[in-house]
Amino acid sequence: MIDSLQRYLHSHPRTVDAALAAGCLAGSCPAGLVTLPGHDLAVPWWPVVLLSAISCVTLMWRRTRPRTASAVALGCATATAVLGYLVTVLLLGPVLVALFSLAVRTDRRTANTFAVTGIAVLTCTTLITGPAYTPLVLNLLGPAFWLLLPTSLGTVARLRRACLEAVRVRAEHAERTRDEEARRRVAEEPLRIARDLHDVVAHHLVLVKVQADAVARFLPARPEEAGRLATELTGPASSALRELKATVGLLRGPDDAGEADAAAPGLARLPELIASFRGAGLTVTVSEEGKPRPLTTGADLTAYRIVQEALTNVTKHATTRSAEVRLVHTDDRLVITIANRSAGRPRSPASRGGFGLIGMRERARSVGGRLYAGRRPQGGFEVVAELPLACTAAAATEAAHPPVIT
């Protein structure tokens, strides 16, 4: 019932304005004939009725022309005071409605200007031309209070409506962009999986190739060593199949996502990674500084993949058979340095136009970090990655992907 009435009032504004004007007219006309006890009306009745009718009729335009309606209503109220009528709240009814509409539909400065001007004019008029028997307190406080009240209420109503409108616009914007955000994230997921596939395949195939070359080289003169290396080939192959299964499992569905996440490597598997390169003839030295702090799952995987890709590049391109991995833990980030010292001119991956460095930089940026790669002044090549810790990474992810308000 109440909802139906509200919908009717919102859909018929002219009917509401007409009813409001009629109500103000019904209250202001008799109010013009009111006097204090013991005193008779010293002026005729018809001027106040005419002025009240004019000010009430102008309320029909209070929505489209609030300034004009307020000015006319204040003018009629002032004329009533000049003629000597007692200015009461019922007589000021059209002025109150006009000032409220003005405060709702205009800015605060305009509403305050009309209210202060009306208070000043009415107060001066009632003091000069009002009935001599009217108390001074009524002439001073009456217009000030009754004109400030609708202005204040209208300003509050305008601010509340502006706040609700801002919330509505924000919700509509979130609704429009939610599908776009979902499509963007879906488009980014294949890129992330492609990087994983690149890292897994490149790493393990390089190890297999190096060990297979060693088998072919040792087979004529050192068959026992060749047999041992051939047996160790199953390690990289099995690891490659296991990681490929976990990575491709992300594409199958939500039921397999848990298994894929559980198999995602991190820095906890760094010794296993180092051991796999040892079989390919690469000696890796690991050093760690500071107290280890927790990383997010994405940052932990990113750290592992960066070390894996950098050491794979050393195996493929460097002229040395040794590398250094340094982990530095600070209060807000983890700094990873992978470096090698080449005996001759380094054949770095940067000079070969590969996608390994690009992928590592994208991985670092995806978790709010950064990566630097280049030749060392003392020879060789190094990769330095700075990854934020759990709290910092969460803040960076939230800034990059703000929550959707529904």
Short mmCIF file of C-alpha atoms in Angstrom, two decimals:
data_model
loop_
_atom_site.label_atom_id
_atom_site.label_comp_id
_atom_site.label_asym_id
_atom_site.label_seq_id
_atom_site.Cartn_x
_atom_site.Cartn_y
_atom_site.Cartn_z
CA MET A 1 0.00 0.00 0.00
CA ILE A 2 2.73 2.46 1.01
CA ASP A 3 4.90 1.44 -1.98
CA SER A 4 1.98 1.97 -4.35
CA LEU A 5 1.34 5.41 -2.89
CA GLN A 6 5.01 6.35 -3.25
CA ARG A 7 5.09 5.21 -6.87
CA TYR A 8 1.94 7.23 -7.57
CA LEU A 9 3.39 10.37 -5.99
CA HIS A 10 6.65 10.04 -7.94
CA SER A 11 4.81 9.53 -11.22
CA HIS A 12 2.36 12.45 -10.69
CA PRO A 13 4.44 15.44 -9.52
CA ARG A 14 1.95 18.04 -10.77
CA THR A 15 -0.81 16.49 -8.68
CA VAL A 16 1.43 16.62 -5.62
CA ASP A 17 2.30 20.27 -6.25
CA ALA A 18 -1.35 21.20 -6.72
CA ALA A 19 -2.35 19.47 -3.49
CA LEU A 20 0.52 21.13 -1.63
CA ALA A 21 -0.45 24.59 -2.98
CA ALA A 22 -4.07 24.03 -1.98
CA GLY A 23 -3.04 22.99 1.52
CA CYS A 24 -0.81 26.04 1.95
CA LEU A 25 -3.62 28.29 0.71
CA ALA A 26 -6.09 26.72 3.13
CA GLY A 27 -3.69 27.41 6.00
CA SER A 28 -2.32 30.84 5.07
CA CYS A 29 -5.64 32.59 4.29
CA PRO A 30 -7.19 32.13 7.76
CA ALA A 31 -3.75 32.80 9.33
CA GLY A 32 -3.77 36.31 7.85
CA LEU A 33 -6.83 37.15 9.92
CA VAL A 34 -5.25 36.09 13.21
CA THR A 35 -4.48 38.73 15.86
CA LEU A 36 -3.24 38.62 19.41
CA PRO A 37 -5.88 38.32 22.16
CA GLY A 38 -7.56 41.61 22.96
CA HIS A 39 -6.81 43.21 19.60
CA ASP A 40 -8.95 43.55 16.48
CA LEU A 41 -7.83 43.24 12.85
CA ALA A 42 -7.10 46.77 11.67
CA VAL A 43 -6.74 45.95 7.94
CA PRO A 44 -9.16 44.40 5.40
CA TRP A 45 -9.16 40.66 4.82
CA TRP A 46 -8.94 40.44 1.04
CA PRO A 47 -5.31 41.61 0.46
CA VAL A 48 -3.89 38.77 2.54
CA VAL A 49 -6.08 36.28 0.70
CA LEU A 50 -4.89 37.63 -2.67
CA LEU A 51 -1.21 37.61 -1.67
CA SER A 52 -1.49 34.12 -0.20
CA ALA A 53 -3.14 32.86 -3.39
CA ILE A 54 -0.35 34.33 -5.53
CA SER A 55 2.43 32.82 -3.41
CA CYS A 56 0.67 29.43 -3.30
CA VAL A 57 0.13 29.36 -7.08
CA THR A 58 3.85 29.92 -7.66
CA LEU A 59 4.52 26.65 -5.80
CA MET A 60 3.39 24.88 -8.98
CA TRP A 61 6.78 25.87 -10.45
CA ARG A 62 8.89 25.09 -7.39
CA ARG A 63 10.51 22.09 -9.17
CA THR A 64 11.45 23.79 -12.45
CA ARG A 65 12.00 27.37 -11.23
CA PRO A 66 12.76 27.24 -7.52
CA ARG A 67 14.43 30.68 -7.46
CA THR A 68 11.43 32.39 -9.01
CA ALA A 69 9.01 30.61 -6.70
CA SER A 70 11.06 31.54 -3.62
CA ALA A 71 11.39 35.17 -4.69
CA VAL A 72 7.65 35.53 -5.32
CA ALA A 73 6.75 33.82 -2.04
CA LEU A 74 9.16 36.05 -0.08
CA GLY A 75 7.82 39.12 -1.88
CA CYS A 76 4.22 38.25 -1.01
CA ALA A 77 5.16 37.58 2.63
CA THR A 78 6.97 40.92 2.79
CA ALA A 79 3.96 42.72 1.27
CA THR A 80 1.74 41.09 3.87
CA ALA A 81 4.00 42.34 6.65
CA VAL A 82 4.06 45.84 5.11
CA LEU A 83 0.24 45.95 5.14
CA GLY A 84 0.32 45.31 8.89
CA TYR A 85 -0.76 41.68 9.16
CA LEU A 86 0.62 39.49 11.92
CA VAL A 87 3.33 37.27 10.41
CA THR A 88 2.76 33.72 11.69
CA VAL A 89 4.12 30.35 10.65
CA LEU A 90 0.93 29.47 8.75
CA LEU A 91 1.13 32.73 6.85
CA LEU A 92 4.74 31.83 5.94
CA GLY A 93 3.73 28.34 4.76
CA PRO A 94 4.30 29.02 1.01
CA VAL A 95 7.70 30.60 1.84
CA LEU A 96 8.75 27.52 3.83
CA VAL A 97 7.83 25.15 1.00
CA ALA A 98 9.57 27.33 -1.61
CA LEU A 99 12.77 27.63 0.43
CA PHE A 100 12.85 23.87 1.04
CA SER A 101 12.53 23.19 -2.70
CA LEU A 102 15.21 25.80 -3.39
CA ALA A 103 17.65 24.15 -0.97
CA VAL A 104 16.98 20.71 -2.46
CA ARG A 105 17.46 21.75 -6.08
CA THR A 106 20.21 24.36 -5.90
CA ASP A 107 23.54 24.78 -4.15
CA ARG A 108 24.05 25.74 -0.52
CA ARG A 109 25.19 29.27 -1.32
CA THR A 110 22.00 30.10 -3.24
CA ALA A 111 19.74 28.64 -0.55
CA ASN A 112 21.55 30.49 2.24
CA THR A 113 21.47 33.74 0.29
CA PHE A 114 17.69 33.55 -0.16
CA ALA A 115 17.16 32.55 3.48
CA VAL A 116 19.34 35.33 4.96
CA THR A 117 17.86 37.92 2.62
CA GLY A 118 14.33 36.85 3.53
CA ILE A 119 15.11 36.93 7.25
CA ALA A 120 16.60 40.42 7.00
CA VAL A 121 13.74 41.82 4.94
CA LEU A 122 10.94 40.28 7.01
CA THR A 123 12.56 41.21 10.31
CA CYS A 124 13.04 44.84 9.32
CA THR A 125 9.55 45.04 7.84
CA THR A 126 7.79 43.59 10.88
CA LEU A 127 9.75 45.87 13.20
CA ILE A 128 8.83 48.97 11.19
CA THR A 129 5.30 48.35 9.87
CA GLY A 130 4.07 45.46 12.03
CA PRO A 131 1.31 45.87 14.63
CA ALA A 132 2.49 47.86 17.61
CA TYR A 133 1.21 45.24 20.04
CA THR A 134 3.39 42.46 18.57
CA PRO A 135 6.11 41.31 21.00
CA LEU A 136 9.65 42.18 19.98
CA VAL A 137 10.82 38.57 20.45
CA LEU A 138 8.20 37.38 17.96
CA ASN A 139 9.32 39.92 15.35
CA LEU A 140 13.01 39.06 15.76
CA LEU A 141 13.08 35.31 16.30
CA GLY A 142 10.01 34.21 14.38
CA PRO A 143 11.19 34.92 10.78
CA ALA A 144 14.74 33.79 11.54
CA PHE A 145 13.72 30.41 12.93
CA TRP A 146 11.00 29.56 10.42
CA LEU A 147 13.07 30.52 7.37
CA LEU A 148 16.26 28.77 8.52
CA LEU A 149 14.40 25.53 9.29
CA PRO A 150 13.30 24.63 5.70
CA THR A 151 16.67 25.77 4.32
CA SER A 152 18.54 23.43 6.67
CA LEU A 153 16.20 20.51 6.04
CA GLY A 154 16.40 21.02 2.28
CA THR A 155 20.21 21.11 2.37
CA VAL A 156 20.30 17.85 4.34
CA ALA A 157 17.85 16.26 1.90
CA ARG A 158 19.98 17.41 -1.06
CA LEU A 159 23.16 16.01 0.42
CA ARG A 160 21.48 12.71 1.21
CA ARG A 161 20.10 12.46 -2.31
CA ALA A 162 23.52 13.26 -3.76
CA CYS A 163 25.08 10.54 -1.61
CA LEU A 164 22.48 7.98 -2.70
CA GLU A 165 22.95 9.02 -6.32
CA ALA A 166 26.71 8.56 -6.03
CA VAL A 167 26.20 5.09 -4.58
CA ARG A 168 23.76 4.23 -7.37
CA VAL A 169 26.12 5.47 -10.09
CA ARG A 170 29.00 3.56 -8.55
CA ALA A 171 26.93 0.40 -8.40
CA GLU A 172 25.87 0.80 -12.04
CA HIS A 173 29.48 1.37 -13.06
CA ALA A 174 30.55 -1.74 -11.16
CA GLU A 175 27.79 -3.71 -12.85
CA ARG A 176 28.92 -2.53 -16.28
CA THR A 177 32.58 -3.21 -15.66
CA ARG A 178 32.17 -6.53 -13.86
CA ASP A 179 31.77 -8.51 -17.06
CA GLU A 180 34.65 -6.63 -18.66
CA GLU A 181 36.86 -7.34 -15.64
CA ALA A 182 35.90 -11.01 -15.74
CA ARG A 183 36.76 -11.23 -19.44
CA ARG A 184 40.09 -9.52 -18.82
CA ARG A 185 41.01 -11.93 -16.05
CA VAL A 186 39.97 -14.88 -18.17
CA ALA A 187 42.20 -13.56 -20.96
CA GLU A 188 45.13 -13.22 -18.55
CA GLU A 189 44.83 -16.79 -17.28
CA PRO A 190 45.97 -18.45 -20.55
CA LEU A 191 48.98 -16.12 -20.60
CA ARG A 192 49.94 -17.19 -17.10
CA ILE A 193 49.52 -20.85 -17.99
CA ALA A 194 51.56 -20.29 -21.16
CA ARG A 195 54.40 -18.86 -19.07
CA ASP A 196 54.27 -21.91 -16.81
CA LEU A 197 54.37 -24.24 -19.79
CA HIS A 198 57.32 -22.34 -21.24
CA ASP A 199 59.26 -22.53 -17.99
CA VAL A 200 58.53 -26.22 -17.40
CA VAL A 201 59.25 -27.36 -20.96
CA ALA A 202 62.35 -25.18 -21.41
CA HIS A 203 63.85 -26.19 -18.08
CA HIS A 204 63.40 -29.93 -18.34
CA LEU A 205 64.16 -30.21 -22.05
CA VAL A 206 67.42 -28.31 -21.54
CA LEU A 207 68.41 -30.74 -18.79
CA VAL A 208 67.45 -33.72 -20.94
CA LYS A 209 69.41 -32.32 -23.89
CA VAL A 210 72.54 -31.67 -21.80
CA GLN A 211 72.45 -35.12 -20.25
CA ALA A 212 71.73 -36.79 -23.59
CA ASP A 213 74.75 -35.01 -25.13
CA ALA A 214 76.85 -36.22 -22.21
CA VAL A 215 75.63 -39.80 -22.74
CA ALA A 216 76.57 -39.65 -26.41
CA ARG A 217 79.97 -38.19 -25.52
CA PHE A 218 80.82 -40.72 -22.77
CA LEU A 219 79.34 -43.81 -24.39
CA PRO A 220 82.45 -44.92 -26.45
CA ALA A 221 85.07 -44.34 -23.76
CA ARG A 222 83.14 -44.41 -20.47
CA PRO A 223 80.13 -46.65 -20.86
CA GLU A 224 79.51 -46.88 -17.10
CA GLU A 225 79.31 -43.10 -16.75
CA ALA A 226 77.10 -42.94 -19.83
CA GLY A 227 74.78 -45.57 -18.33
CA ARG A 228 74.50 -43.62 -15.11
CA LEU A 229 73.62 -40.44 -16.99
CA ALA A 230 71.08 -42.31 -19.09
CA THR A 231 69.44 -43.62 -15.94
CA GLU A 232 69.28 -40.09 -14.52
CA LEU A 233 67.42 -38.94 -17.63
CA THR A 234 64.24 -40.37 -16.14
CA GLY A 235 64.36 -37.77 -13.35
CA PRO A 236 63.93 -34.65 -15.51
CA ALA A 237 61.44 -36.46 -17.74
CA SER A 238 59.30 -37.54 -14.78
CA SER A 239 59.45 -34.04 -13.27
CA ALA A 240 58.45 -32.51 -16.60
CA LEU A 241 55.45 -34.82 -16.93
CA ARG A 242 54.38 -34.12 -13.35
CA GLU A 243 54.56 -30.34 -13.72
CA LEU A 244 52.92 -30.40 -17.14
CA LYS A 245 50.06 -32.40 -15.70
CA ALA A 246 49.63 -29.92 -12.87
CA THR A 247 49.75 -26.92 -15.21
CA VAL A 248 47.42 -28.31 -17.86
CA GLY A 249 45.06 -29.41 -15.09
CA LEU A 250 44.18 -25.74 -14.59
CA LEU A 251 42.39 -25.83 -17.93
CA ARG A 252 40.20 -28.82 -17.12
CA GLY A 253 37.83 -27.49 -14.51
CA PRO A 254 37.33 -26.48 -10.89
CA ASP A 255 37.51 -30.09 -9.66
CA ASP A 256 41.14 -30.37 -10.79
CA ALA A 257 42.15 -26.90 -9.59
CA GLY A 258 42.92 -28.11 -6.09
CA GLU A 259 45.33 -30.75 -7.36
CA ALA A 260 47.03 -28.21 -9.59
CA ASP A 261 47.43 -25.71 -6.77
CA ALA A 262 48.73 -28.42 -4.44
CA ALA A 263 51.39 -29.35 -7.00
CA ALA A 264 52.48 -25.74 -7.60
CA PRO A 265 56.18 -25.47 -6.66
CA GLY A 266 57.71 -22.84 -4.41
CA LEU A 267 60.96 -21.96 -2.71
CA ALA A 268 60.53 -24.98 -0.45
CA ARG A 269 61.45 -27.10 -3.49
CA LEU A 270 64.54 -25.03 -4.27
CA PRO A 271 66.97 -27.78 -3.16
CA GLU A 272 65.26 -30.22 -5.53
CA LEU A 273 65.58 -27.70 -8.34
CA ILE A 274 69.28 -27.15 -7.62
CA ALA A 275 69.85 -30.91 -7.61
CA SER A 276 68.28 -31.25 -11.06
CA PHE A 277 70.85 -28.83 -12.50
CA ARG A 278 73.67 -30.68 -10.80
CA GLY A 279 72.88 -33.66 -13.00
CA ALA A 280 73.33 -31.42 -16.05
CA GLY A 281 76.81 -30.39 -14.92
CA LEU A 282 75.89 -27.01 -13.46
CA THR A 283 77.15 -26.26 -9.95
CA VAL A 284 74.81 -23.91 -8.10
CA THR A 285 75.73 -22.20 -4.84
CA VAL A 286 72.83 -20.97 -2.67
CA SER A 287 73.21 -18.35 0.06
CA GLU A 288 70.52 -16.80 2.22
CA GLU A 289 70.44 -13.64 4.35
CA GLY A 290 67.87 -12.43 6.83
CA LYS A 291 64.94 -14.17 8.45
CA PRO A 292 62.63 -15.90 5.94
CA ARG A 293 59.15 -14.38 5.85
CA PRO A 294 55.96 -15.77 4.31
CA LEU A 295 55.13 -15.10 0.67
CA THR A 296 51.81 -15.32 -1.05
CA THR A 297 51.20 -18.43 -3.13
CA GLY A 298 51.64 -16.44 -6.34
CA ALA A 299 54.85 -14.77 -5.16
CA ASP A 300 56.26 -18.10 -3.96
CA LEU A 301 55.59 -19.70 -7.35
CA THR A 302 57.01 -16.62 -9.10
CA ALA A 303 60.23 -16.82 -7.08
CA TYR A 304 60.63 -20.50 -7.96
CA ARG A 305 59.97 -19.92 -11.68
CA ILE A 306 62.39 -16.99 -11.86
CA VAL A 307 65.19 -19.06 -10.33
CA GLN A 308 64.32 -21.96 -12.62
CA GLU A 309 64.29 -19.83 -15.78
CA ALA A 310 67.47 -17.95 -14.86
CA LEU A 311 69.42 -21.16 -14.16
CA THR A 312 68.05 -22.69 -17.35
CA ASN A 313 69.41 -19.68 -19.25
CA VAL A 314 72.79 -20.17 -17.57
CA THR A 315 72.79 -23.82 -18.67
CA LYS A 316 71.93 -22.90 -22.25
CA HIS A 317 73.89 -19.73 -22.86
CA ALA A 318 76.70 -19.23 -20.32
CA THR A 319 80.25 -20.42 -20.89
CA THR A 320 80.68 -21.29 -17.23
CA ARG A 321 79.40 -24.33 -15.38
CA SER A 322 78.67 -22.55 -12.09
CA ALA A 323 76.07 -20.12 -10.84
CA GLU A 324 75.12 -18.36 -7.62
CA VAL A 325 71.65 -17.93 -6.12
CA ARG A 326 71.31 -15.39 -3.32
CA LEU A 327 68.13 -14.85 -1.27
CA VAL A 328 67.93 -11.69 0.84
CA HIS A 329 64.93 -11.37 3.19
CA THR A 330 64.01 -7.85 4.35
CA ASP A 331 61.05 -6.49 6.28
CA ASP A 332 58.90 -5.90 3.21
CA ARG A 333 60.38 -7.87 0.31
CA LEU A 334 62.47 -10.77 -0.92
CA VAL A 335 65.40 -9.99 -3.20
CA ILE A 336 66.59 -12.88 -5.40
CA THR A 337 69.87 -12.65 -7.31
CA ILE A 338 70.94 -15.30 -9.83
CA ALA A 339 74.41 -14.68 -11.28
CA ASN A 340 77.13 -16.49 -13.20
CA ARG A 341 80.71 -15.65 -14.07
CA SER A 342 81.69 -16.37 -17.66
CA ALA A 343 85.30 -16.96 -18.62
CA GLY A 344 84.87 -15.28 -22.00
CA ARG A 345 82.30 -12.99 -23.57
CA PRO A 346 78.92 -14.01 -22.12
CA ARG A 347 76.35 -15.28 -24.55
CA SER A 348 73.46 -13.89 -22.50
CA PRO A 349 69.83 -14.60 -23.32
CA ALA A 350 69.29 -10.87 -23.74
CA SER A 351 71.39 -10.94 -26.90
CA ARG A 352 69.52 -13.87 -28.38
CA GLY A 353 66.04 -12.31 -28.42
CA GLY A 354 64.35 -15.04 -26.36
CA PHE A 355 61.20 -14.72 -24.31
CA GLY A 356 62.66 -15.93 -21.01
CA LEU A 357 63.51 -12.47 -19.68
CA ILE A 358 60.16 -11.09 -20.84
CA GLY A 359 58.34 -13.86 -19.03
CA MET A 360 60.34 -13.30 -15.83
CA ARG A 361 59.55 -9.58 -15.87
CA GLU A 362 55.86 -10.28 -16.42
CA ARG A 363 55.86 -12.73 -13.54
CA ALA A 364 57.49 -10.21 -11.20
CA ARG A 365 55.04 -7.46 -12.17
CA SER A 366 52.05 -9.77 -11.71
CA VAL A 367 52.75 -10.00 -7.97
CA GLY A 368 53.70 -6.34 -7.50
CA GLY A 369 57.46 -6.81 -7.85
CA ARG A 370 60.13 -5.90 -10.39
CA LEU A 371 63.03 -7.58 -12.15
CA TYR A 372 66.38 -6.42 -13.54
CA ALA A 373 68.60 -8.45 -15.85
CA GLY A 374 71.89 -7.53 -17.47
CA ARG A 375 75.61 -8.16 -17.79
CA ARG A 376 77.79 -7.83 -14.73
CA PRO A 377 80.79 -5.43 -14.74
CA GLN A 378 83.07 -8.25 -13.59
CA GLY A 379 81.78 -10.56 -16.32
CA GLY A 380 78.84 -12.85 -16.64
CA PHE A 381 75.14 -12.21 -16.36
CA GLU A 382 72.79 -11.63 -13.44
CA VAL A 383 69.07 -11.51 -12.77
CA VAL A 384 67.76 -9.55 -9.76
CA ALA A 385 64.12 -9.90 -8.72
CA GLU A 386 62.40 -7.99 -5.92
CA LEU A 387 59.17 -9.58 -4.73
CA PRO A 388 56.90 -8.13 -2.03
CA LEU A 389 55.96 -10.08 1.07
CA ALA A 390 52.46 -11.35 1.84
CA CYS A 391 50.91 -8.09 3.12
CA THR A 392 52.58 -5.89 0.47
CA ALA A 393 51.67 -8.27 -2.35
CA ALA A 394 48.05 -8.36 -1.21
CA ALA A 395 47.91 -4.55 -1.24
CA ALA A 396 49.44 -4.41 -4.73
CA THR A 397 46.97 -6.98 -6.04
CA GLU A 398 44.04 -5.10 -4.56
CA ALA A 399 45.23 -1.86 -6.12
CA ALA A 400 45.60 -3.53 -9.53
CA HIS A 401 42.24 -5.32 -9.23
CA PRO A 402 39.87 -3.23 -7.10
CA PRO A 403 36.92 -5.08 -5.52
CA VAL A 404 33.60 -4.90 -7.33
CA ILE A 405 30.79 -3.33 -5.30
CA THR A 406 27.43 -4.89 -5.85
#
